Amino acid sequence: MPQLQKNQLSGRAHREKLLTLENEMRKHPQLDVPITHHFAPGVYAREMRVPAGTLLTGKIHKTEHLNIISQGHFSVSNLGETKHIYAPCTFVSPAGTKRAIYAHEDSTWTTIHVTEETNLTALENEIIAESFEAIEGPLIDRQDHQLFMDEFGITEELADEVTNTGEVLHLPCNGFEVRDSDIDGKGLFATKIFGEGETIAPALLDMQKTELGRYTNHAAYPNAKMVVRDAANIDLVALREIDNVEITVNYRAVLDEVSK
């Protein structure tokens, strides 16, 4: 994936410069930037009023989100490029974005996030990553999933139909559970240690799709694989030790396996 590797390298250089700048900024007196929190059903808005002459660095966001500049003028540095943004302006930021921002005049920047959470501590954990390392894996997996979709000509509508059509056989939850995923929607997570080569559970059992068949997400470098036992049964098997993390497969390998 040459393009993905190129993006990773350019992103890494940008990150190093941003973190160096942030560390230098911490050595100087800090300005308290007023934040106003707004909630509506399924939506959270974080409004930041930035005084003229303020230099700041943004948070690392886990998800794609809307940005609204409703007042003022900012200079924004991202991936080595500096742009001037004037109010009024609305744009979308991809997941993993972190910027250096300078306010040329009193300015207001609001980010909009899709969430049902209203507790501010839990909300920050949901939408903000503590470090680039914490988000890099899911971000790369989402990018690679899109590459997979493009390679095989799969639309979002078709993928949604294949994933969500039909009944799901619920297995006894012996060492795994379904919960929110940073990769995509819901995911399958280990609640115990699975050793390399260990069968986690069936993904297809007697021609019935299980939770593992529905909710196991794609990863560029997965920790599990699908193994066909026969035409009616497919198992999810650990490629390496899995301990309290999301269980993933590479969809390309899954297609290769089931087409044998």
PDB file of C-alpha atoms in Angstrom:
ATOM      1  CA  MET A   1       0.000   0.000   0.000  1.00  0.00           C
ATOM      2  CA  PRO A   2       2.474   2.682  -1.154  1.00  0.00           C
ATOM      3  CA  GLN A   3       0.077   5.616  -0.785  1.00  0.00           C
ATOM      4  CA  LEU A   4      -0.835   4.647   2.775  1.00  0.00           C
ATOM      5  CA  GLN A   5       2.832   4.312   3.712  1.00  0.00           C
ATOM      6  CA  LYS A   6       3.565   7.744   2.238  1.00  0.00           C
ATOM      7  CA  ASN A   7       0.718   9.297   4.253  1.00  0.00           C
ATOM      8  CA  GLN A   8       1.974   7.639   7.423  1.00  0.00           C
ATOM      9  CA  LEU A   9       5.473   9.048   6.949  1.00  0.00           C
ATOM     10  CA  SER A  10       4.290  12.603   6.240  1.00  0.00           C
ATOM     11  CA  GLY A  11       1.907  12.360   9.170  1.00  0.00           C
ATOM     12  CA  ARG A  12       4.661  11.165  11.508  1.00  0.00           C
ATOM     13  CA  ALA A  13       6.929  14.114  10.671  1.00  0.00           C
ATOM     14  CA  HIS A  14       4.055  16.529  11.257  1.00  0.00           C
ATOM     15  CA  ARG A  15       3.281  14.901  14.591  1.00  0.00           C
ATOM     16  CA  GLU A  16       6.847  15.178  15.817  1.00  0.00           C
ATOM     17  CA  LYS A  17       6.938  18.899  15.026  1.00  0.00           C
ATOM     18  CA  LEU A  18       3.582  19.494  16.699  1.00  0.00           C
ATOM     19  CA  LEU A  19       4.575  17.643  19.869  1.00  0.00           C
ATOM     20  CA  THR A  20       7.887  19.544  19.999  1.00  0.00           C
ATOM     21  CA  LEU A  21       6.007  22.841  19.681  1.00  0.00           C
ATOM     22  CA  GLU A  22       3.527  21.752  22.357  1.00  0.00           C
ATOM     23  CA  ASN A  23       6.322  20.870  24.784  1.00  0.00           C
ATOM     24  CA  GLU A  24       7.946  24.270  24.246  1.00  0.00           C
ATOM     25  CA  MET A  25       4.603  26.043  24.772  1.00  0.00           C
ATOM     26  CA  ARG A  26       4.154  24.307  28.151  1.00  0.00           C
ATOM     27  CA  LYS A  27       7.256  26.124  29.416  1.00  0.00           C
ATOM     28  CA  HIS A  28       5.416  29.453  29.183  1.00  0.00           C
ATOM     29  CA  PRO A  29       2.405  30.859  31.099  1.00  0.00           C
ATOM     30  CA  GLN A  30      -0.835  29.209  29.983  1.00  0.00           C
ATOM     31  CA  LEU A  31      -3.979  31.064  28.934  1.00  0.00           C
ATOM     32  CA  ASP A  32      -7.377  29.754  29.990  1.00  0.00           C
ATOM     33  CA  VAL A  33      -9.436  29.511  26.783  1.00  0.00           C
ATOM     34  CA  PRO A  34     -13.185  29.538  27.564  1.00  0.00           C
ATOM     35  CA  ILE A  35     -15.079  26.420  26.448  1.00  0.00           C
ATOM     36  CA  THR A  36     -18.879  26.201  26.204  1.00  0.00           C
ATOM     37  CA  HIS A  37     -20.546  22.787  25.910  1.00  0.00           C
ATOM     38  CA  HIS A  38     -23.820  22.383  23.993  1.00  0.00           C
ATOM     39  CA  PHE A  39     -25.948  19.235  23.829  1.00  0.00           C
ATOM     40  CA  ALA A  40     -28.843  18.182  21.597  1.00  0.00           C
ATOM     41  CA  PRO A  41     -30.210  14.662  20.970  1.00  0.00           C
ATOM     42  CA  GLY A  42     -27.307  12.658  19.543  1.00  0.00           C
ATOM     43  CA  VAL A  43     -25.085  15.731  19.097  1.00  0.00           C
ATOM     44  CA  TYR A  44     -22.378  17.473  21.151  1.00  0.00           C
ATOM     45  CA  ALA A  45     -20.895  20.878  20.236  1.00  0.00           C
ATOM     46  CA  ARG A  46     -17.687  22.166  21.829  1.00  0.00           C
ATOM     47  CA  GLU A  47     -17.430  25.948  21.398  1.00  0.00           C
ATOM     48  CA  MET A  48     -14.002  27.518  21.967  1.00  0.00           C
ATOM     49  CA  ARG A  49     -13.625  31.307  22.203  1.00  0.00           C
ATOM     50  CA  VAL A  50     -10.012  32.205  21.459  1.00  0.00           C
ATOM     51  CA  PRO A  51      -8.639  35.681  22.302  1.00  0.00           C
ATOM     52  CA  ALA A  52      -6.585  37.528  19.673  1.00  0.00           C
ATOM     53  CA  GLY A  53      -2.880  36.675  19.747  1.00  0.00           C
ATOM     54  CA  THR A  54      -3.374  33.168  21.189  1.00  0.00           C
ATOM     55  CA  LEU A  55      -1.261  30.252  19.935  1.00  0.00           C
ATOM     56  CA  LEU A  56      -2.606  26.802  20.813  1.00  0.00           C
ATOM     57  CA  THR A  57      -2.529  23.173  19.740  1.00  0.00           C
ATOM     58  CA  GLY A  58      -5.680  21.139  19.281  1.00  0.00           C
ATOM     59  CA  LYS A  59      -6.709  17.781  20.678  1.00  0.00           C
ATOM     60  CA  ILE A  60      -6.247  14.514  18.781  1.00  0.00           C
ATOM     61  CA  HIS A  61      -9.720  13.506  17.622  1.00  0.00           C
ATOM     62  CA  LYS A  62     -10.685   9.854  17.206  1.00  0.00           C
ATOM     63  CA  THR A  63     -13.459  10.479  14.706  1.00  0.00           C
ATOM     64  CA  GLU A  64     -14.298  12.557  11.663  1.00  0.00           C
ATOM     65  CA  HIS A  65     -16.240  15.650  12.730  1.00  0.00           C
ATOM     66  CA  LEU A  66     -17.599  19.026  11.660  1.00  0.00           C
ATOM     67  CA  ASN A  67     -15.864  22.337  12.420  1.00  0.00           C
ATOM     68  CA  ILE A  68     -17.588  25.730  12.367  1.00  0.00           C
ATOM     69  CA  ILE A  69     -15.660  29.012  12.461  1.00  0.00           C
ATOM     70  CA  SER A  70     -18.346  31.531  13.392  1.00  0.00           C
ATOM     71  CA  GLN A  71     -16.150  34.516  14.307  1.00  0.00           C
ATOM     72  CA  GLY A  72     -12.692  35.810  13.540  1.00  0.00           C
ATOM     73  CA  HIS A  73      -9.578  34.717  11.670  1.00  0.00           C
ATOM     74  CA  PHE A  74      -7.242  31.764  12.350  1.00  0.00           C
ATOM     75  CA  SER A  75      -3.959  30.544  10.899  1.00  0.00           C
ATOM     76  CA  VAL A  76      -3.959  26.741  10.998  1.00  0.00           C
ATOM     77  CA  SER A  77      -0.955  24.463  10.482  1.00  0.00           C
ATOM     78  CA  ASN A  78      -1.672  20.864   9.503  1.00  0.00           C
ATOM     79  CA  LEU A  79       0.653  18.323   7.818  1.00  0.00           C
ATOM     80  CA  GLY A  80       3.226  21.017   7.091  1.00  0.00           C
ATOM     81  CA  GLU A  81       0.764  23.352   5.387  1.00  0.00           C
ATOM     82  CA  THR A  82      -0.498  26.627   6.905  1.00  0.00           C
ATOM     83  CA  LYS A  83      -3.884  28.003   5.875  1.00  0.00           C
ATOM     84  CA  HIS A  84      -5.828  31.122   6.809  1.00  0.00           C
ATOM     85  CA  ILE A  85      -9.432  30.479   7.818  1.00  0.00           C
ATOM     86  CA  TYR A  86     -11.908  33.340   8.044  1.00  0.00           C
ATOM     87  CA  ALA A  87     -15.407  33.292   9.523  1.00  0.00           C
ATOM     88  CA  PRO A  88     -17.908  32.181   8.455  1.00  0.00           C
ATOM     89  CA  CYS A  89     -16.500  28.787   7.486  1.00  0.00           C
ATOM     90  CA  THR A  90     -17.595  25.153   7.916  1.00  0.00           C
ATOM     91  CA  PHE A  91     -15.456  22.113   7.097  1.00  0.00           C
ATOM     92  CA  VAL A  92     -14.880  18.450   8.011  1.00  0.00           C
ATOM     93  CA  SER A  93     -11.809  17.156   9.872  1.00  0.00           C
ATOM     94  CA  PRO A  94     -10.724  13.515   9.421  1.00  0.00           C
ATOM     95  CA  ALA A  95      -9.982  11.256  12.359  1.00  0.00           C
ATOM     96  CA  GLY A  96      -6.489  11.661  13.812  1.00  0.00           C
ATOM     97  CA  THR A  97      -6.308  15.405  13.149  1.00  0.00           C
ATOM     98  CA  LYS A  98      -4.185  17.606  15.429  1.00  0.00           C
ATOM     99  CA  ARG A  99      -3.316  21.202  14.534  1.00  0.00           C
ATOM    100  CA  ALA A 100      -1.368  24.238  15.617  1.00  0.00           C
ATOM    101  CA  ILE A 101      -3.732  27.246  15.642  1.00  0.00           C
ATOM    102  CA  TYR A 102      -3.124  30.996  15.910  1.00  0.00           C
ATOM    103  CA  ALA A 103      -5.952  33.531  16.402  1.00  0.00           C
ATOM    104  CA  HIS A 104      -5.309  36.821  14.590  1.00  0.00           C
ATOM    105  CA  GLU A 105      -8.353  38.372  16.278  1.00  0.00           C
ATOM    106  CA  ASP A 106     -10.957  37.324  18.842  1.00  0.00           C
ATOM    107  CA  SER A 107     -12.323  34.169  17.218  1.00  0.00           C
ATOM    108  CA  THR A 108     -14.746  31.305  17.841  1.00  0.00           C
ATOM    109  CA  TRP A 109     -14.213  27.676  16.770  1.00  0.00           C
ATOM    110  CA  THR A 110     -16.856  24.996  17.367  1.00  0.00           C
ATOM    111  CA  THR A 111     -16.471  21.259  16.772  1.00  0.00           C
ATOM    112  CA  ILE A 112     -19.569  19.069  16.297  1.00  0.00           C
ATOM    113  CA  HIS A 113     -19.583  15.404  17.348  1.00  0.00           C
ATOM    114  CA  VAL A 114     -22.146  12.616  16.972  1.00  0.00           C
ATOM    115  CA  THR A 115     -22.655  11.022  20.397  1.00  0.00           C
ATOM    116  CA  GLU A 116     -25.302  10.124  22.954  1.00  0.00           C
ATOM    117  CA  GLU A 117     -22.863  10.759  25.825  1.00  0.00           C
ATOM    118  CA  THR A 118     -23.437  13.804  28.052  1.00  0.00           C
ATOM    119  CA  ASN A 119     -20.934  13.193  30.854  1.00  0.00           C
ATOM    120  CA  LEU A 120     -17.949  15.401  29.976  1.00  0.00           C
ATOM    121  CA  THR A 121     -15.292  13.024  31.318  1.00  0.00           C
ATOM    122  CA  ALA A 122     -16.752  10.038  29.477  1.00  0.00           C
ATOM    123  CA  LEU A 123     -17.296  12.198  26.408  1.00  0.00           C
ATOM    124  CA  GLU A 124     -13.652  13.265  26.261  1.00  0.00           C
ATOM    125  CA  ASN A 125     -12.585   9.607  26.511  1.00  0.00           C
ATOM    126  CA  GLU A 126     -14.951   8.785  23.661  1.00  0.00           C
ATOM    127  CA  ILE A 127     -13.844  11.432  21.157  1.00  0.00           C
ATOM    128  CA  ILE A 128     -10.291  12.397  22.206  1.00  0.00           C
ATOM    129  CA  ALA A 129      -7.174  10.201  21.960  1.00  0.00           C
ATOM    130  CA  GLU A 130      -4.426  10.564  24.569  1.00  0.00           C
ATOM    131  CA  SER A 131      -1.693  10.044  21.965  1.00  0.00           C
ATOM    132  CA  PHE A 132      -1.181   9.435  18.268  1.00  0.00           C
ATOM    133  CA  GLU A 133      -0.180   5.843  19.079  1.00  0.00           C
ATOM    134  CA  ALA A 134      -3.632   5.250  20.582  1.00  0.00           C
ATOM    135  CA  ILE A 135      -5.382   6.197  17.339  1.00  0.00           C
ATOM    136  CA  GLU A 136      -2.890   5.145  14.671  1.00  0.00           C
ATOM    137  CA  GLY A 137      -3.976   1.504  14.520  1.00  0.00           C
ATOM    138  CA  PRO A 138      -7.736   2.134  14.115  1.00  0.00           C
ATOM    139  CA  LEU A 139      -7.075   4.985  11.678  1.00  0.00           C
ATOM    140  CA  ILE A 140      -4.884   2.795   9.447  1.00  0.00           C
ATOM    141  CA  ASP A 141      -7.444  -0.009   9.674  1.00  0.00           C
ATOM    142  CA  ARG A 142     -10.241   2.319   8.526  1.00  0.00           C
ATOM    143  CA  GLN A 143      -8.077   3.535   5.642  1.00  0.00           C
ATOM    144  CA  ASP A 144      -7.195  -0.031   4.631  1.00  0.00           C
ATOM    145  CA  HIS A 145     -10.838  -1.071   4.876  1.00  0.00           C
ATOM    146  CA  GLN A 146     -11.721   1.655   2.382  1.00  0.00           C
ATOM    147  CA  LEU A 147      -8.917   0.422   0.097  1.00  0.00           C
ATOM    148  CA  PHE A 148     -10.377  -3.091   0.343  1.00  0.00           C
ATOM    149  CA  MET A 149     -13.843  -1.778  -0.562  1.00  0.00           C
ATOM    150  CA  ASP A 150     -12.411   0.101  -3.566  1.00  0.00           C
ATOM    151  CA  GLU A 151     -10.357  -2.903  -4.729  1.00  0.00           C
ATOM    152  CA  PHE A 152     -13.407  -5.182  -4.840  1.00  0.00           C
ATOM    153  CA  GLY A 153     -15.936  -2.552  -5.944  1.00  0.00           C
ATOM    154  CA  ILE A 154     -17.994  -2.907  -2.765  1.00  0.00           C
ATOM    155  CA  THR A 155     -20.320  -0.022  -1.941  1.00  0.00           C
ATOM    156  CA  GLU A 156     -21.259   1.041   1.588  1.00  0.00           C
ATOM    157  CA  GLU A 157     -24.848  -0.006   0.839  1.00  0.00           C
ATOM    158  CA  LEU A 158     -23.797  -3.505  -0.223  1.00  0.00           C
ATOM    159  CA  ALA A 159     -21.482  -3.907   2.763  1.00  0.00           C
ATOM    160  CA  ASP A 160     -24.257  -2.820   5.119  1.00  0.00           C
ATOM    161  CA  GLU A 161     -26.709  -5.241   3.485  1.00  0.00           C
ATOM    162  CA  VAL A 162     -24.299  -8.197   3.732  1.00  0.00           C
ATOM    163  CA  THR A 163     -23.394  -7.376   7.323  1.00  0.00           C
ATOM    164  CA  ASN A 164     -26.851  -6.718   8.721  1.00  0.00           C
ATOM    165  CA  THR A 165     -29.146  -8.984   6.701  1.00  0.00           C
ATOM    166  CA  GLY A 166     -30.403 -12.177   8.322  1.00  0.00           C
ATOM    167  CA  GLU A 167     -30.701 -13.528  11.822  1.00  0.00           C
ATOM    168  CA  VAL A 168     -27.668 -13.825  14.090  1.00  0.00           C
ATOM    169  CA  LEU A 169     -27.032 -16.908  16.207  1.00  0.00           C
ATOM    170  CA  HIS A 170     -26.071 -15.763  19.704  1.00  0.00           C
ATOM    171  CA  LEU A 171     -23.348 -17.895  21.241  1.00  0.00           C
ATOM    172  CA  PRO A 172     -22.500 -18.219  24.929  1.00  0.00           C
ATOM    173  CA  CYS A 173     -20.116 -15.301  25.557  1.00  0.00           C
ATOM    174  CA  ASN A 174     -17.102 -17.352  26.547  1.00  0.00           C
ATOM    175  CA  GLY A 175     -14.205 -14.936  26.337  1.00  0.00           C
ATOM    176  CA  PHE A 176     -15.572 -12.281  23.991  1.00  0.00           C
ATOM    177  CA  GLU A 177     -18.141  -9.502  23.860  1.00  0.00           C
ATOM    178  CA  VAL A 178     -19.561  -7.011  21.366  1.00  0.00           C
ATOM    179  CA  ARG A 179     -19.059  -3.309  22.102  1.00  0.00           C
ATOM    180  CA  ASP A 180     -18.275   0.033  20.428  1.00  0.00           C
ATOM    181  CA  SER A 181     -15.213  -0.073  18.177  1.00  0.00           C
ATOM    182  CA  ASP A 182     -12.732   2.645  17.195  1.00  0.00           C
ATOM    183  CA  ILE A 183     -12.414   0.912  13.819  1.00  0.00           C
ATOM    184  CA  ASP A 184     -16.073   0.827  12.784  1.00  0.00           C
ATOM    185  CA  GLY A 185     -19.396   0.743  14.635  1.00  0.00           C
ATOM    186  CA  LYS A 186     -19.563  -2.347  16.818  1.00  0.00           C
ATOM    187  CA  GLY A 187     -16.642  -4.747  17.188  1.00  0.00           C
ATOM    188  CA  LEU A 188     -15.732  -8.044  18.836  1.00  0.00           C
ATOM    189  CA  PHE A 189     -13.475  -7.775  21.899  1.00  0.00           C
ATOM    190  CA  ALA A 190     -11.584 -10.446  23.836  1.00  0.00           C
ATOM    191  CA  THR A 191     -12.395 -10.673  27.556  1.00  0.00           C
ATOM    192  CA  LYS A 192      -9.858 -13.422  28.186  1.00  0.00           C
ATOM    193  CA  ILE A 193      -6.504 -14.454  26.717  1.00  0.00           C
ATOM    194  CA  PHE A 194      -6.626 -16.495  23.512  1.00  0.00           C
ATOM    195  CA  GLY A 195      -3.381 -18.232  22.566  1.00  0.00           C
ATOM    196  CA  GLU A 196      -1.884 -18.392  19.077  1.00  0.00           C
ATOM    197  CA  GLY A 197      -3.807 -20.916  16.993  1.00  0.00           C
ATOM    198  CA  GLU A 198      -6.692 -21.166  19.487  1.00  0.00           C
ATOM    199  CA  THR A 199     -10.232 -21.284  18.119  1.00  0.00           C
ATOM    200  CA  ILE A 200     -12.163 -18.349  19.572  1.00  0.00           C
ATOM    201  CA  ALA A 201     -15.633 -19.532  18.440  1.00  0.00           C
ATOM    202  CA  PRO A 202     -17.551 -20.239  15.230  1.00  0.00           C
ATOM    203  CA  ALA A 203     -18.308 -17.330  12.894  1.00  0.00           C
ATOM    204  CA  LEU A 204     -20.652 -19.573  10.904  1.00  0.00           C
ATOM    205  CA  LEU A 205     -22.308 -22.527  12.651  1.00  0.00           C
ATOM    206  CA  ASP A 206     -24.506 -24.949  10.712  1.00  0.00           C
ATOM    207  CA  MET A 207     -25.042 -22.241   8.061  1.00  0.00           C
ATOM    208  CA  GLN A 208     -26.045 -19.633  10.670  1.00  0.00           C
ATOM    209  CA  LYS A 209     -24.020 -16.441  11.101  1.00  0.00           C
ATOM    210  CA  THR A 210     -22.921 -15.759  14.700  1.00  0.00           C
ATOM    211  CA  GLU A 211     -21.858 -12.516  16.399  1.00  0.00           C
ATOM    212  CA  LEU A 212     -18.311 -13.297  15.301  1.00  0.00           C
ATOM    213  CA  GLY A 213     -19.424 -13.436  11.686  1.00  0.00           C
ATOM    214  CA  ARG A 214     -21.284 -10.150  11.962  1.00  0.00           C
ATOM    215  CA  TYR A 215     -19.136  -7.963  14.221  1.00  0.00           C
ATOM    216  CA  THR A 216     -15.479  -8.936  13.576  1.00  0.00           C
ATOM    217  CA  ASN A 217     -13.927  -5.826  11.999  1.00  0.00           C
ATOM    218  CA  HIS A 218     -11.236  -5.502   9.347  1.00  0.00           C
ATOM    219  CA  ALA A 219      -7.596  -4.660  10.167  1.00  0.00           C
ATOM    220  CA  ALA A 220      -4.567  -4.190   7.963  1.00  0.00           C
ATOM    221  CA  TYR A 221      -2.566  -6.346  10.390  1.00  0.00           C
ATOM    222  CA  PRO A 222      -5.180  -8.573  12.080  1.00  0.00           C
ATOM    223  CA  ASN A 223      -4.824 -10.760  15.152  1.00  0.00           C
ATOM    224  CA  ALA A 224      -7.209 -13.485  13.924  1.00  0.00           C
ATOM    225  CA  LYS A 225      -8.354 -15.293  10.772  1.00  0.00           C
ATOM    226  CA  MET A 226     -11.371 -17.193   9.486  1.00  0.00           C
ATOM    227  CA  VAL A 227     -10.825 -20.932   8.941  1.00  0.00           C
ATOM    228  CA  VAL A 228     -13.336 -22.956   6.883  1.00  0.00           C
ATOM    229  CA  ARG A 229     -14.105 -26.342   8.460  1.00  0.00           C
ATOM    230  CA  ASP A 230     -16.704 -27.263   5.840  1.00  0.00           C
ATOM    231  CA  ALA A 231     -19.367 -25.577   3.728  1.00  0.00           C
ATOM    232  CA  ALA A 232     -21.577 -24.956   6.769  1.00  0.00           C
ATOM    233  CA  ASN A 233     -19.015 -24.035   9.441  1.00  0.00           C
ATOM    234  CA  ILE A 234     -16.320 -21.352   9.712  1.00  0.00           C
ATOM    235  CA  ASP A 235     -14.218 -20.732  12.829  1.00  0.00           C
ATOM    236  CA  LEU A 236     -12.488 -17.569  14.047  1.00  0.00           C
ATOM    237  CA  VAL A 237      -8.940 -18.499  15.051  1.00  0.00           C
ATOM    238  CA  ALA A 238      -6.266 -16.415  16.826  1.00  0.00           C
ATOM    239  CA  LEU A 239      -3.180 -15.635  14.732  1.00  0.00           C
ATOM    240  CA  ARG A 240      -1.250 -14.595  17.848  1.00  0.00           C
ATOM    241  CA  GLU A 241      -1.972 -14.083  21.537  1.00  0.00           C
ATOM    242  CA  ILE A 242      -5.033 -11.861  22.009  1.00  0.00           C
ATOM    243  CA  ASP A 243      -5.521 -10.217  25.394  1.00  0.00           C
ATOM    244  CA  ASN A 244      -8.284  -7.675  26.126  1.00  0.00           C
ATOM    245  CA  VAL A 245      -8.211  -6.019  22.680  1.00  0.00           C
ATOM    246  CA  GLU A 246     -10.480  -5.939  19.652  1.00  0.00           C
ATOM    247  CA  ILE A 247     -10.395  -9.146  17.618  1.00  0.00           C
ATOM    248  CA  THR A 248      -9.847  -8.427  13.915  1.00  0.00           C
ATOM    249  CA  VAL A 249      -9.428 -10.180  10.578  1.00  0.00           C
ATOM    250  CA  ASN A 250      -8.274  -9.028   7.154  1.00  0.00           C
ATOM    251  CA  TYR A 251     -11.268  -9.195   4.823  1.00  0.00           C
ATOM    252  CA  ARG A 252      -9.041  -9.994   1.836  1.00  0.00           C
ATOM    253  CA  ALA A 253      -7.831 -13.152   3.585  1.00  0.00           C
ATOM    254  CA  VAL A 254     -11.427 -14.011   4.521  1.00  0.00           C
ATOM    255  CA  LEU A 255     -12.485 -13.854   0.856  1.00  0.00           C
ATOM    256  CA  ASP A 256      -9.496 -15.997  -0.130  1.00  0.00           C
ATOM    257  CA  GLU A 257     -10.373 -18.577   2.538  1.00  0.00           C
ATOM    258  CA  VAL A 258     -14.082 -18.903   1.770  1.00  0.00           C
ATOM    259  CA  SER A 259     -13.471 -19.064  -1.998  1.00  0.00           C
ATOM    260  CA  LYS A 260     -11.188 -22.132  -1.753  1.00  0.00           C
TER     261      LYS A 260
END
